[in-house]
Coordinates of C-alpha atoms in Angstrom, one line a residue:
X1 CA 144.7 -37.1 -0.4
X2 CA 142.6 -39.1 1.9
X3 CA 142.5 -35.8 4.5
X4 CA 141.3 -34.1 1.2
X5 CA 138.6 -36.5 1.2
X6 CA 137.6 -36.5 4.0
X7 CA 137.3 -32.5 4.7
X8 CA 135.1 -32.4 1.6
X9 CA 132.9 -35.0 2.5
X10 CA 132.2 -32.6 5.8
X11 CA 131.6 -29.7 3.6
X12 CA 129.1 -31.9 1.6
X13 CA 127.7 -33.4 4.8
X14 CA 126.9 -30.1 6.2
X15 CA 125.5 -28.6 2.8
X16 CA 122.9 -31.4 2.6
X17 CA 122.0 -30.5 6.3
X18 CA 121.7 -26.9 5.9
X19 CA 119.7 -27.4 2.3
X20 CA 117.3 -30.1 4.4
X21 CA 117.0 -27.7 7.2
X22 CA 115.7 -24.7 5.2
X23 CA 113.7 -27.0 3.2
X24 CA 111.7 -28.2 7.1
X25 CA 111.9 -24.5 7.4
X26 CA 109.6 -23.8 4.2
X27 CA 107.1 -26.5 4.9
X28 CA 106.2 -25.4 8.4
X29 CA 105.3 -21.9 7.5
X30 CA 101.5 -22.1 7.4
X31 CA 97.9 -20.3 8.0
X32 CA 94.5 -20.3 8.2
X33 CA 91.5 -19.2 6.7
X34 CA 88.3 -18.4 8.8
X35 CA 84.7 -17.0 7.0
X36 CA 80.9 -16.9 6.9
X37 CA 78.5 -17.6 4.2
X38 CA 75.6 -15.4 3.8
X39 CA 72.9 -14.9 1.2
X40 CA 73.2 -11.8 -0.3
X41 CA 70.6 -9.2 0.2
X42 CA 69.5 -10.6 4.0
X43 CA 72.7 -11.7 5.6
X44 CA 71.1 -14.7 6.4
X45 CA 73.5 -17.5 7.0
X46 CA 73.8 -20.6 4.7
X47 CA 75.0 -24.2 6.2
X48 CA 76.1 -26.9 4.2
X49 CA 77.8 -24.9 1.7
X50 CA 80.7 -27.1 0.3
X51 CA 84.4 -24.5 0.8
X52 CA 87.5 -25.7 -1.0
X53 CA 90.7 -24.7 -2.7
X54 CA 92.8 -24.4 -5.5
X55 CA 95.4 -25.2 -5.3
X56 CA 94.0 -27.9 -2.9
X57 CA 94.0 -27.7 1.0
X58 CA 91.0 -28.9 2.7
X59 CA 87.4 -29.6 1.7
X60 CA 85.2 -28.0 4.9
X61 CA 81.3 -27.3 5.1
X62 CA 80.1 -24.3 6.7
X63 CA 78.2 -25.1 10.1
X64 CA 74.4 -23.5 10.9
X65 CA 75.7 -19.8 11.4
X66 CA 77.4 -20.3 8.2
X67 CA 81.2 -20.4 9.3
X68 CA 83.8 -23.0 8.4
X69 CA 87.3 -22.9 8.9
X70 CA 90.6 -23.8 6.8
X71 CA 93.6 -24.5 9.1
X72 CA 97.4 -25.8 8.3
X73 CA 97.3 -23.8 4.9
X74 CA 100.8 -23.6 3.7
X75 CA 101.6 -20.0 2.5
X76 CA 101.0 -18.8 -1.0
X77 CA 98.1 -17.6 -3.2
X78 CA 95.1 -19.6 -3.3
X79 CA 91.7 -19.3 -4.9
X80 CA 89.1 -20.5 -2.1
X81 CA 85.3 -21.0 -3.9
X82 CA 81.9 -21.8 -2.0
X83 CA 79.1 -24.0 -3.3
X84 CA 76.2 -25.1 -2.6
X85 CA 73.4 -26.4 -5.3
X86 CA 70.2 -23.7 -5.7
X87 CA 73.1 -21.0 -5.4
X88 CA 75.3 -19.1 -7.9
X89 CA 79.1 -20.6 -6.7
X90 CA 81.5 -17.7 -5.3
X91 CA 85.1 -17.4 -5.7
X92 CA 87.7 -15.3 -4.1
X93 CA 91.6 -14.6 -3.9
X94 CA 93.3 -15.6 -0.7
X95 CA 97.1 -14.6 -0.1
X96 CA 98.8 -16.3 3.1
X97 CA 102.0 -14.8 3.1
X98 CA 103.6 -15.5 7.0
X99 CA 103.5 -17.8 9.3
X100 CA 100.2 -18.5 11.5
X101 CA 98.9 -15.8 9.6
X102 CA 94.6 -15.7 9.7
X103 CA 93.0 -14.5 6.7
X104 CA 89.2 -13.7 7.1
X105 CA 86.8 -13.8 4.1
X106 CA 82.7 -13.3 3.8
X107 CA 81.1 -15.3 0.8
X108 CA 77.8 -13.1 -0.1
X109 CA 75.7 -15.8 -2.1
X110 CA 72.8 -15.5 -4.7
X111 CA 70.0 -17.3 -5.4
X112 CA 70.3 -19.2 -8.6
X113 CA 67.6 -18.4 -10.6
X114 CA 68.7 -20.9 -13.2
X115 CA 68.1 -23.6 -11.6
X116 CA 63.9 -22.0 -10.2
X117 CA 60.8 -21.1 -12.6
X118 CA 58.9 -18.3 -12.4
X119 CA 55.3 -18.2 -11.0
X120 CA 52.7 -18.1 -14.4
X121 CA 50.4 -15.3 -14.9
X122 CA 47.9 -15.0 -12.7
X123 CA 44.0 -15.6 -14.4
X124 CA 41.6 -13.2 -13.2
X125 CA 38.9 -15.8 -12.4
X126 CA 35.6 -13.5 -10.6
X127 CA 34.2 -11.4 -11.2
X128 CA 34.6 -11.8 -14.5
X129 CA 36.2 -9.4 -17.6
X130 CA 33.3 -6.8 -18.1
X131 CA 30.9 -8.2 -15.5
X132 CA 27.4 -5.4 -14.5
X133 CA 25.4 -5.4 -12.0
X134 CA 28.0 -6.5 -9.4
X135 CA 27.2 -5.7 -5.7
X136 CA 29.3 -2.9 -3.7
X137 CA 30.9 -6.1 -1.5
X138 CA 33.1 -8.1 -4.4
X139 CA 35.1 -10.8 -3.9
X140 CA 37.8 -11.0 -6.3
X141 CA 39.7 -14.0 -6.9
X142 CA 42.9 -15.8 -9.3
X143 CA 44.9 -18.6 -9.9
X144 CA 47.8 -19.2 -10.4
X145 CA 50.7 -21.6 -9.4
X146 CA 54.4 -22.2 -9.1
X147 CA 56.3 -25.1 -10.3
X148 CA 58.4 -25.1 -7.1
X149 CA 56.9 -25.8 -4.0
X150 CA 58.5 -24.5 -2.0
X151 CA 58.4 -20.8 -3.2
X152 CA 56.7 -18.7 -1.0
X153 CA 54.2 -16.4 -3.5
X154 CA 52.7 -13.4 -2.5
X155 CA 50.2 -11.4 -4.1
X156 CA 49.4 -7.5 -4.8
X157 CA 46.2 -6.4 -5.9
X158 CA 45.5 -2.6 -7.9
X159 CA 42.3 -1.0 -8.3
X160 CA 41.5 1.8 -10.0
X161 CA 37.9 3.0 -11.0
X162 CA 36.3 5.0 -13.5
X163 CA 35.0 8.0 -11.4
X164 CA 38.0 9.5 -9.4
X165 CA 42.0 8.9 -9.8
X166 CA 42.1 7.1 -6.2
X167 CA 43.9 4.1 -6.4
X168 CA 43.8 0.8 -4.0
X169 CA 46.3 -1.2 -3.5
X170 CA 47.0 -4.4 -1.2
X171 CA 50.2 -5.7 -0.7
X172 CA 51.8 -9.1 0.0
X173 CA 48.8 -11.2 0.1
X174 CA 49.3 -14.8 0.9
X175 CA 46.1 -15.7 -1.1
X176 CA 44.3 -16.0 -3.9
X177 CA 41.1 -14.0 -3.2
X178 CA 40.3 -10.5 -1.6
X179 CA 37.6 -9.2 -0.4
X180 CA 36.6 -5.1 -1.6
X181 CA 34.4 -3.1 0.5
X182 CA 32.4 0.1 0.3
X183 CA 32.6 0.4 -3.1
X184 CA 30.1 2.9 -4.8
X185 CA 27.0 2.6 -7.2
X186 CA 27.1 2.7 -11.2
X187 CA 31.5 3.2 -11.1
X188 CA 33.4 0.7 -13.5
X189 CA 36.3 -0.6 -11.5
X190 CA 39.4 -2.3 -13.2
X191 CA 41.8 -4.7 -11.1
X192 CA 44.9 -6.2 -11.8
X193 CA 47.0 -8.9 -9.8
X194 CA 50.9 -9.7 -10.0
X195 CA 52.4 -12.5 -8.4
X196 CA 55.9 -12.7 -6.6
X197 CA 58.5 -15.6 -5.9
X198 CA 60.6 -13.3 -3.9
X199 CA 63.1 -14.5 -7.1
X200 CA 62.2 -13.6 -9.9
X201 CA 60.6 -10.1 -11.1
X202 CA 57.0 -10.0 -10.3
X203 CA 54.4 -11.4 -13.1
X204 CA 51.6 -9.4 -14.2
X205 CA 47.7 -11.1 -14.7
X206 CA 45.8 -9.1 -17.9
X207 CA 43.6 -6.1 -16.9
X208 CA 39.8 -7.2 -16.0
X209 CA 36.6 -5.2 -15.5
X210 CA 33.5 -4.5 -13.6
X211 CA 30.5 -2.4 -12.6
X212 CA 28.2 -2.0 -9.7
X213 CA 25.0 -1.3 -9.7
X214 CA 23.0 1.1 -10.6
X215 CA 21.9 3.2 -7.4
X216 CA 18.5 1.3 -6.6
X217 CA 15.3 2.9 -5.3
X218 CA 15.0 1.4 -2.1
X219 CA 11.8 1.9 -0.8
X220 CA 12.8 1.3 3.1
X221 CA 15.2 2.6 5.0
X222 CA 15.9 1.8 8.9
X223 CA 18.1 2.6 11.7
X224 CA 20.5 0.2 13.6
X225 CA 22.7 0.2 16.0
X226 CA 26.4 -0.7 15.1
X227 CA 29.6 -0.7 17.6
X228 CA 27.7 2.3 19.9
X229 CA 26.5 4.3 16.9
X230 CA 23.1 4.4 14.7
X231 CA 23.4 4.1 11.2
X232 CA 21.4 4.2 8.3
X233 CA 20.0 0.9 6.3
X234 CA 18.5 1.2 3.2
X235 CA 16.7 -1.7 1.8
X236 CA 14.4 -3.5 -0.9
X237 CA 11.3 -5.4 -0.3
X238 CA 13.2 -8.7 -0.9
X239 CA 15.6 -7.4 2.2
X240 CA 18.9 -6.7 -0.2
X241 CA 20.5 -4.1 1.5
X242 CA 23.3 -1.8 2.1
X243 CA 24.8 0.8 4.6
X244 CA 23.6 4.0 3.8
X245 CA 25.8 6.1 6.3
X246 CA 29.0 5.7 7.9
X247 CA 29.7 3.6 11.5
X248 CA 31.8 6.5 12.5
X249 CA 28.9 8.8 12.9
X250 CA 25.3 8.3 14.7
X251 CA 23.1 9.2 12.1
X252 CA 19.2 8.3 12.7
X253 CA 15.7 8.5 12.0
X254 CA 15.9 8.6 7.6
X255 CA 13.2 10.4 5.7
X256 CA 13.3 9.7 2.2
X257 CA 11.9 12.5 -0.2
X258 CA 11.3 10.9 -3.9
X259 CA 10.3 14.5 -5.3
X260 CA 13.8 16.0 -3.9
X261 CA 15.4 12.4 -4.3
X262 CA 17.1 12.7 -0.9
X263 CA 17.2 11.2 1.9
X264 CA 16.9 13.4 5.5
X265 CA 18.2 12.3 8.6
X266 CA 19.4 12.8 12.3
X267 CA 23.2 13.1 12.7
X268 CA 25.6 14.3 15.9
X269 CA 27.5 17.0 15.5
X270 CA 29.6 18.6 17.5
X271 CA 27.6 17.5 20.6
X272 CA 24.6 19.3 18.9
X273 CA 22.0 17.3 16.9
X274 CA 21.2 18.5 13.2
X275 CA 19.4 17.8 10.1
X276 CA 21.8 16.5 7.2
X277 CA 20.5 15.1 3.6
X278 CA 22.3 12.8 1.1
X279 CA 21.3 11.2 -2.3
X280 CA 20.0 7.2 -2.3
X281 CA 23.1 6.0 -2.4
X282 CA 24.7 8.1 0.5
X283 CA 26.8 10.1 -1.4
X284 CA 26.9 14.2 -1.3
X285 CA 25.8 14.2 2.4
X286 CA 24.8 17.7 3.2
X287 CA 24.3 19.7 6.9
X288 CA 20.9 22.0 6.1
X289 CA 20.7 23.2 9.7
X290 CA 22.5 26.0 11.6
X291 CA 20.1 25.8 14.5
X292 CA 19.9 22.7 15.9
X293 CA 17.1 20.0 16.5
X294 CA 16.6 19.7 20.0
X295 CA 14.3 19.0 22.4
X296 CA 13.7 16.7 25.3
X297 CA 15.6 13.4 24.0
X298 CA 17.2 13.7 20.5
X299 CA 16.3 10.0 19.6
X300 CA 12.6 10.9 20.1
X301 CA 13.0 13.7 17.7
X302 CA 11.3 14.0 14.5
X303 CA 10.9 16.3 11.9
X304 CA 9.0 15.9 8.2
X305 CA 9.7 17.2 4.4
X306 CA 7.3 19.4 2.2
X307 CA 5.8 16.9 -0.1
X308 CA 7.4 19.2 -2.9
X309 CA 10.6 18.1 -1.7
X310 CA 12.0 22.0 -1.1
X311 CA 11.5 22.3 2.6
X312 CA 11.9 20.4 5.5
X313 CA 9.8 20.7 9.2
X314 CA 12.1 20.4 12.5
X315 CA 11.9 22.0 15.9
X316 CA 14.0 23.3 18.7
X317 CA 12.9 23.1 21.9
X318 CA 9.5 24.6 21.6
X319 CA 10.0 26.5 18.2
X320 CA 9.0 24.9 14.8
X321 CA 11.1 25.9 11.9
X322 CA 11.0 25.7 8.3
X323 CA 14.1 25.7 6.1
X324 CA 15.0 25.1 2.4
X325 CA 16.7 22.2 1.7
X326 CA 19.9 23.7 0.7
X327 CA 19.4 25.0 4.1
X328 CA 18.7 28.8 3.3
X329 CA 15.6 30.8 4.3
X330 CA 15.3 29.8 8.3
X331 CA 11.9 30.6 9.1
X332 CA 9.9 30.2 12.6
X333 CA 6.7 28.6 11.7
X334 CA 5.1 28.5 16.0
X335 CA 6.1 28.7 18.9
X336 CA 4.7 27.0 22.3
X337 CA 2.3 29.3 24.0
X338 CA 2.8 27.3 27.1
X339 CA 6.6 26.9 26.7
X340 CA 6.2 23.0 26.1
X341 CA 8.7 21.7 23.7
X342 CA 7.9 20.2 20.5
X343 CA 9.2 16.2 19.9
X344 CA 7.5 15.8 16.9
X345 CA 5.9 17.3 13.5
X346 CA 4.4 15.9 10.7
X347 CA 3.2 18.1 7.3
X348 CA 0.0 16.8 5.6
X349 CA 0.1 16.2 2.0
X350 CA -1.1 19.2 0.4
X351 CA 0.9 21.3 3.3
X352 CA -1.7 22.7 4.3
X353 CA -1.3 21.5 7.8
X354 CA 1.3 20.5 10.6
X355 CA 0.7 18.1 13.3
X356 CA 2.7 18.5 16.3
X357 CA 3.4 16.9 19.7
X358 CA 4.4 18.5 22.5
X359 CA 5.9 17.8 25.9
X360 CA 7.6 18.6 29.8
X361 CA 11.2 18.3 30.2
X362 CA 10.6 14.9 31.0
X363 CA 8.6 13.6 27.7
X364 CA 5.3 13.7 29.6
X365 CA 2.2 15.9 30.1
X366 CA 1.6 15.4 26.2
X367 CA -0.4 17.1 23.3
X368 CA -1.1 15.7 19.8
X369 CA -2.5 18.6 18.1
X370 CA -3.0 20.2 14.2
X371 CA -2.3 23.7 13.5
X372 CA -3.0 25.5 9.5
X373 CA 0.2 27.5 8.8
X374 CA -0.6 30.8 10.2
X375 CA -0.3 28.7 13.6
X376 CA -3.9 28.2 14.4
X377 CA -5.0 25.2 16.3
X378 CA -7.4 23.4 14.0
X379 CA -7.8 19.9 15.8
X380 CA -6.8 18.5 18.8
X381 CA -5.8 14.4 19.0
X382 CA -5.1 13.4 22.8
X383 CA -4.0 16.2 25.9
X384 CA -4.8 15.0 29.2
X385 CA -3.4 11.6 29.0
X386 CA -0.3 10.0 31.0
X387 CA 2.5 8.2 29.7
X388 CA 4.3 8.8 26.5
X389 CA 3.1 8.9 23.4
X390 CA 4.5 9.8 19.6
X391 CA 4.7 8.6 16.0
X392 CA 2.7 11.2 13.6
X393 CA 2.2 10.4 10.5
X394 CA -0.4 11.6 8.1
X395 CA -2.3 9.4 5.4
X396 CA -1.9 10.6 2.0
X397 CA -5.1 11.8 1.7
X398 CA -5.1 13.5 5.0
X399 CA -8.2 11.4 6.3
X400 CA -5.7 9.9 9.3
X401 CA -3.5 10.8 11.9
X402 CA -1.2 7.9 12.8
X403 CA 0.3 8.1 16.7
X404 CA 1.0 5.8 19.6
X405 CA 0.3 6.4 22.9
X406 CA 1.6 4.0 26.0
X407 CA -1.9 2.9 27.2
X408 CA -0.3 2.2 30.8
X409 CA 0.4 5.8 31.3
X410 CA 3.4 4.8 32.9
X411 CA 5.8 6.9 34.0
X412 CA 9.7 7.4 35.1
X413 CA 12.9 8.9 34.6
X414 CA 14.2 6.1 32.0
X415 CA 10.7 7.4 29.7
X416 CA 10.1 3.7 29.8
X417 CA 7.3 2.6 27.8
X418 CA 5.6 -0.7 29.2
X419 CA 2.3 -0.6 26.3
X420 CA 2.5 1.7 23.8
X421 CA -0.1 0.7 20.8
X422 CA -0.8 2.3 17.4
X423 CA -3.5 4.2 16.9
X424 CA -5.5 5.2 13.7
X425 CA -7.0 8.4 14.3
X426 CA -9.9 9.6 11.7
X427 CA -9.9 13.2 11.4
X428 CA -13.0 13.5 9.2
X429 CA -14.9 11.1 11.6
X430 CA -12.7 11.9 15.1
X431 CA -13.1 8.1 15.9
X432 CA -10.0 6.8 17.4
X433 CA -8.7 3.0 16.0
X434 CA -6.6 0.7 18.1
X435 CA -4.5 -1.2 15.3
X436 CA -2.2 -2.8 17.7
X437 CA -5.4 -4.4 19.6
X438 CA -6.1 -5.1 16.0
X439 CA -3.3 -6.9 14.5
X440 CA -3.1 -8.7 17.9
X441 CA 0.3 -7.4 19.8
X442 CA 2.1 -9.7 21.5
X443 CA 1.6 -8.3 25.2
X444 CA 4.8 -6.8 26.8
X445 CA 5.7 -5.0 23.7
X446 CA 5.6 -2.1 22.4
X447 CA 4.6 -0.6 19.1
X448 CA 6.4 2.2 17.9
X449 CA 7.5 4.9 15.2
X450 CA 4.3 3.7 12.5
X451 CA 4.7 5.4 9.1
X452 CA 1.7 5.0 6.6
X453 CA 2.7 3.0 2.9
X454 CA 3.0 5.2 0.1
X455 CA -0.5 3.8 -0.9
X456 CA -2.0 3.8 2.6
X457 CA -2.0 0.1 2.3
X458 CA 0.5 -0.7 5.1
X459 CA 1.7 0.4 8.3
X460 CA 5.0 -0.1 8.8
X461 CA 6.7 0.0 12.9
X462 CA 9.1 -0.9 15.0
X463 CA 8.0 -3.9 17.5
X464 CA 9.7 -4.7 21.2
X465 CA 10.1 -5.9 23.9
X466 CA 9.2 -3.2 26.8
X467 CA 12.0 -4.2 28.8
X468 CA 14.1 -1.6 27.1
X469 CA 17.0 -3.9 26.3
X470 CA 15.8 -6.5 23.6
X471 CA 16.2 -6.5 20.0
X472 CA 14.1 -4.0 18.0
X473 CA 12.5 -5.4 14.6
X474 CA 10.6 -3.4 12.1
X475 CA 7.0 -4.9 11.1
X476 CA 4.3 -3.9 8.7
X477 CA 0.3 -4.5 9.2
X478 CA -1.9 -5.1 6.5
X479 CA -4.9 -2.9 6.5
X480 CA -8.6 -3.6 5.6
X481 CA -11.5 -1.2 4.6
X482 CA -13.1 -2.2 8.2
X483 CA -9.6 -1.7 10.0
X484 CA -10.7 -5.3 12.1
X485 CA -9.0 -8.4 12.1
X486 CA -5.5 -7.6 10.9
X487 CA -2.4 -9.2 10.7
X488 CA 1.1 -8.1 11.2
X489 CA 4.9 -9.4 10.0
X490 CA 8.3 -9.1 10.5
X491 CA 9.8 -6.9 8.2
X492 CA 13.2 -6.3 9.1
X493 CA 15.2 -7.8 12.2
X494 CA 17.6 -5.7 14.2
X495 CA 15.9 -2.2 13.0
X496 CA 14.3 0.5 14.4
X497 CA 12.7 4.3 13.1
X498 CA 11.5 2.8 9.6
X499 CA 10.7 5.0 6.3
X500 CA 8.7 3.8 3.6
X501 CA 8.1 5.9 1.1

């Protein structure tokens, strides 16, 4: 009996040990989990998100690049969820099935909106719903604000207008204000603004409204130089302005015709210089010419409209044409009898006459002269005479001939001009007036390109220094009945080749 005993207490003994021993066996089958949180949408990683179990293992927070690691997971299914507050929490299904097995998993997180506001509608503050008379530079600007702080808002402004189907738009503005440019005259233009969190969809402001002016009737006009280029300035008397042509071209020398309601001008072309027209606010610019304008120096070229408006006067080399201003009927008005080229024309009021400077190669050896339009010489003004000289202009009532004429007679290769006055030429009386002696010119300067006011009032011209390099203003000298004593002012500064008209 006792032997009994005792062999089942072995049995027993060694069931226990075996149970124990698979049981040791269970608990030491274990695995790992290793992952990276990112947000979803930029793969960016997220730290400090909280990672944990169920059932529970270890509570672990992913480092800077995102990753955390779970180790010593005994095997079985587990549900492993990421959190972190401002995000939506993530969940997923994790199976560890054998031993030292690694199981790799990628949380993808979202923002959560729940827990952020959206921007409020932007207010259209300037220029204000239905605003007139707004310039062609307008700064538009809004408000509008975000209850948290540390959104990052960005802004995209539409424009559409009331003249063409062209639509601007400017994206990702940081804020609240821009700038538009270049707009055009009497065009209704409606903006809009919407405002993005980068969270939410994007919030729209109302629709508001505005017009520019009407196109005004500048009286002057100017030429400047701009980034290598002329352009065109066309101006009031109080000096309000705007850019009549385009930076991208050299356009000089404007000639306003109120009868045509054009503007003529000087523009490179092809390496060629030509005659080009466009209405007062710029638009609908026009090439009239086929044959160039040419001559010794293109920036010493002028030419002159018909006072009807339909024609205009220019010459190449020493030709003078005529041509309609939708640039048909070409017609050679003189030519040169000495081959000497023609610089400059100007066509009296009633067209009845032309007045013409000519010159060498070298913008010397030069006539002022008048010739009726069959191409007779009616008049000479100055032959004979060294240095350069230039600037016709007729009075409205064809009593005067403006020109100027560089009373140093100097000379050179630069056609440097070191005194060049204004002088009033009476062609009823043929006595000669020195209006820069006058009007008291400051001495090394030179006074160039005078145009007559529309009333004969006036002289307007372009005032320098004659060291060729200085800034070039425009100035106008007020005339008396005795042509003594007058006085001059600046006009415009940074201008050259004025037009009054």
């Amino acid at each position: 009996m006792k032997t009994l005993i005792k062999i089942f207490s072995i049995i027993l003994l060694f069931a226990c040990f075996f149970s124990c021993s698979e049981e040791l066996v269970d608990q030491a089958q274990t695995g790992s989990i290793k992952g990276k949180v990112v947000k979803r949408g930029t793969n960016t990683a997220i730290a400090n998100v909280k990672i944990f179990t169920a059932p529970t293992t270890q509570t672990v927070f992913t480092g800077e690049d995102g990753t955390f690691e779970i180790k010593d997971m005994p095997i079985g299914n587990y549900s492993v969820k990421a959190e972190l507050s401002g995000y939506v929490s993530n969940f997923q299904g994790v199976n560890i099935q054998n031993q030292n097995q690694l199981v790799t998993v990628v949380f993808e997180m979202d923002d959560d909106t729940s827990l952020n506001s959206p921007p409020t509608t932007p207010q259209l503050l300037s220029p204000t719903d239905n605003s007139v008379n707004q310039p062609l530079s307008v700064e538009l600007t809004w408000s509008s604000t975000d209850p948290d702080k540390d959104d990052v808002l960005k802004y995209t402004v539409t424009v559409k207008n009331n003249l063409t189907t062209d639509v601007i738009q400017v994206n990702d503005l940081q804020t609240n204000h821009y700038t538009l440019s270049n707009l055009k005259f009497g065009v209704s233009y409606f903006w809009q603004v919407s405002i993005s969190d980068g969270i939410h969809p994007a919030v729209l402001s109302a629709t508001s409204k505005f017009t520019t002016n009407t196109v005004p009737a500048n009286r002057y006009h100017y030429a400047q130089k701009q980034n290598g280029n002329m352009v065109i300035i066309s101006s009031d008397e109080a000096g309000n302005n705007f850019q009549f042509t385009n930076s991208s071209y050299n356009s000089w020398r404007p000639r306003k015709n109120n009868n045509a309601g054009l503007i003529a001008f000087l523009r490179t072309e092809g390496g060629n210089t030509h005659l080009f027209t466009a209405n007062p606010d710029g638009s609908n610019v026009f090439k009239v010419t086929t044959v160039p304008v040419a001559g010794f120096n293109n920036y010493e070229m002028d030419f002159a409209w018909s006072t009807n408006g339909k024609e205009l006067l220019y010459a190449n080399f020493d030709k003078l044409y005529r041509i309609n201003k939708d640039g048909s009927g070409l017609k050679l008005v003189y030519t040169t009898p000495d081959g000497s080229m023609i610089s400059e024309c100007d066509w009296s009021y009633d067209s009845s006459q032309i007045a013409i400077k000519t010159n060498n190669f070298n913008g010397y050896n030069s006539k002022i002269y008048i010739i009726d339009m069959m191409g007779n010489v009616v008049k000479s003004i100055l032959s004979g005479m060294p240095g350069a000289s230039g600037g016709l202009n007729f009075s409205v009532n064809g009593q005067y001939l403006l020109y100027t004429r560089d009373v140093s007679g100097h000379e050179d290769a630069n056609y440097r001009q070191l005194d060049s006055h204004i002088f009033m030429y009476d062609l009823t009386t043929n006595v000669n007036h020195d209006i820069s002696v006058e009007s008291d010119k400051v001495l090394g300067t030179n006074d160039l390109d005078p145009r007559f006011s529309p009333n004969n009032a006036q002289i307007v011209f372009m005032n320098t220094s004659n060291d060729n390099i200085s800034q070039r203003n425009v100035m106008v000298i007020n005339l008396s009945s005795s042509l003594t004593d007058l006085t001059r002012a600046n006009l415009f500064n940074n201008a050259e080749m004025p037009d009054y008209e």
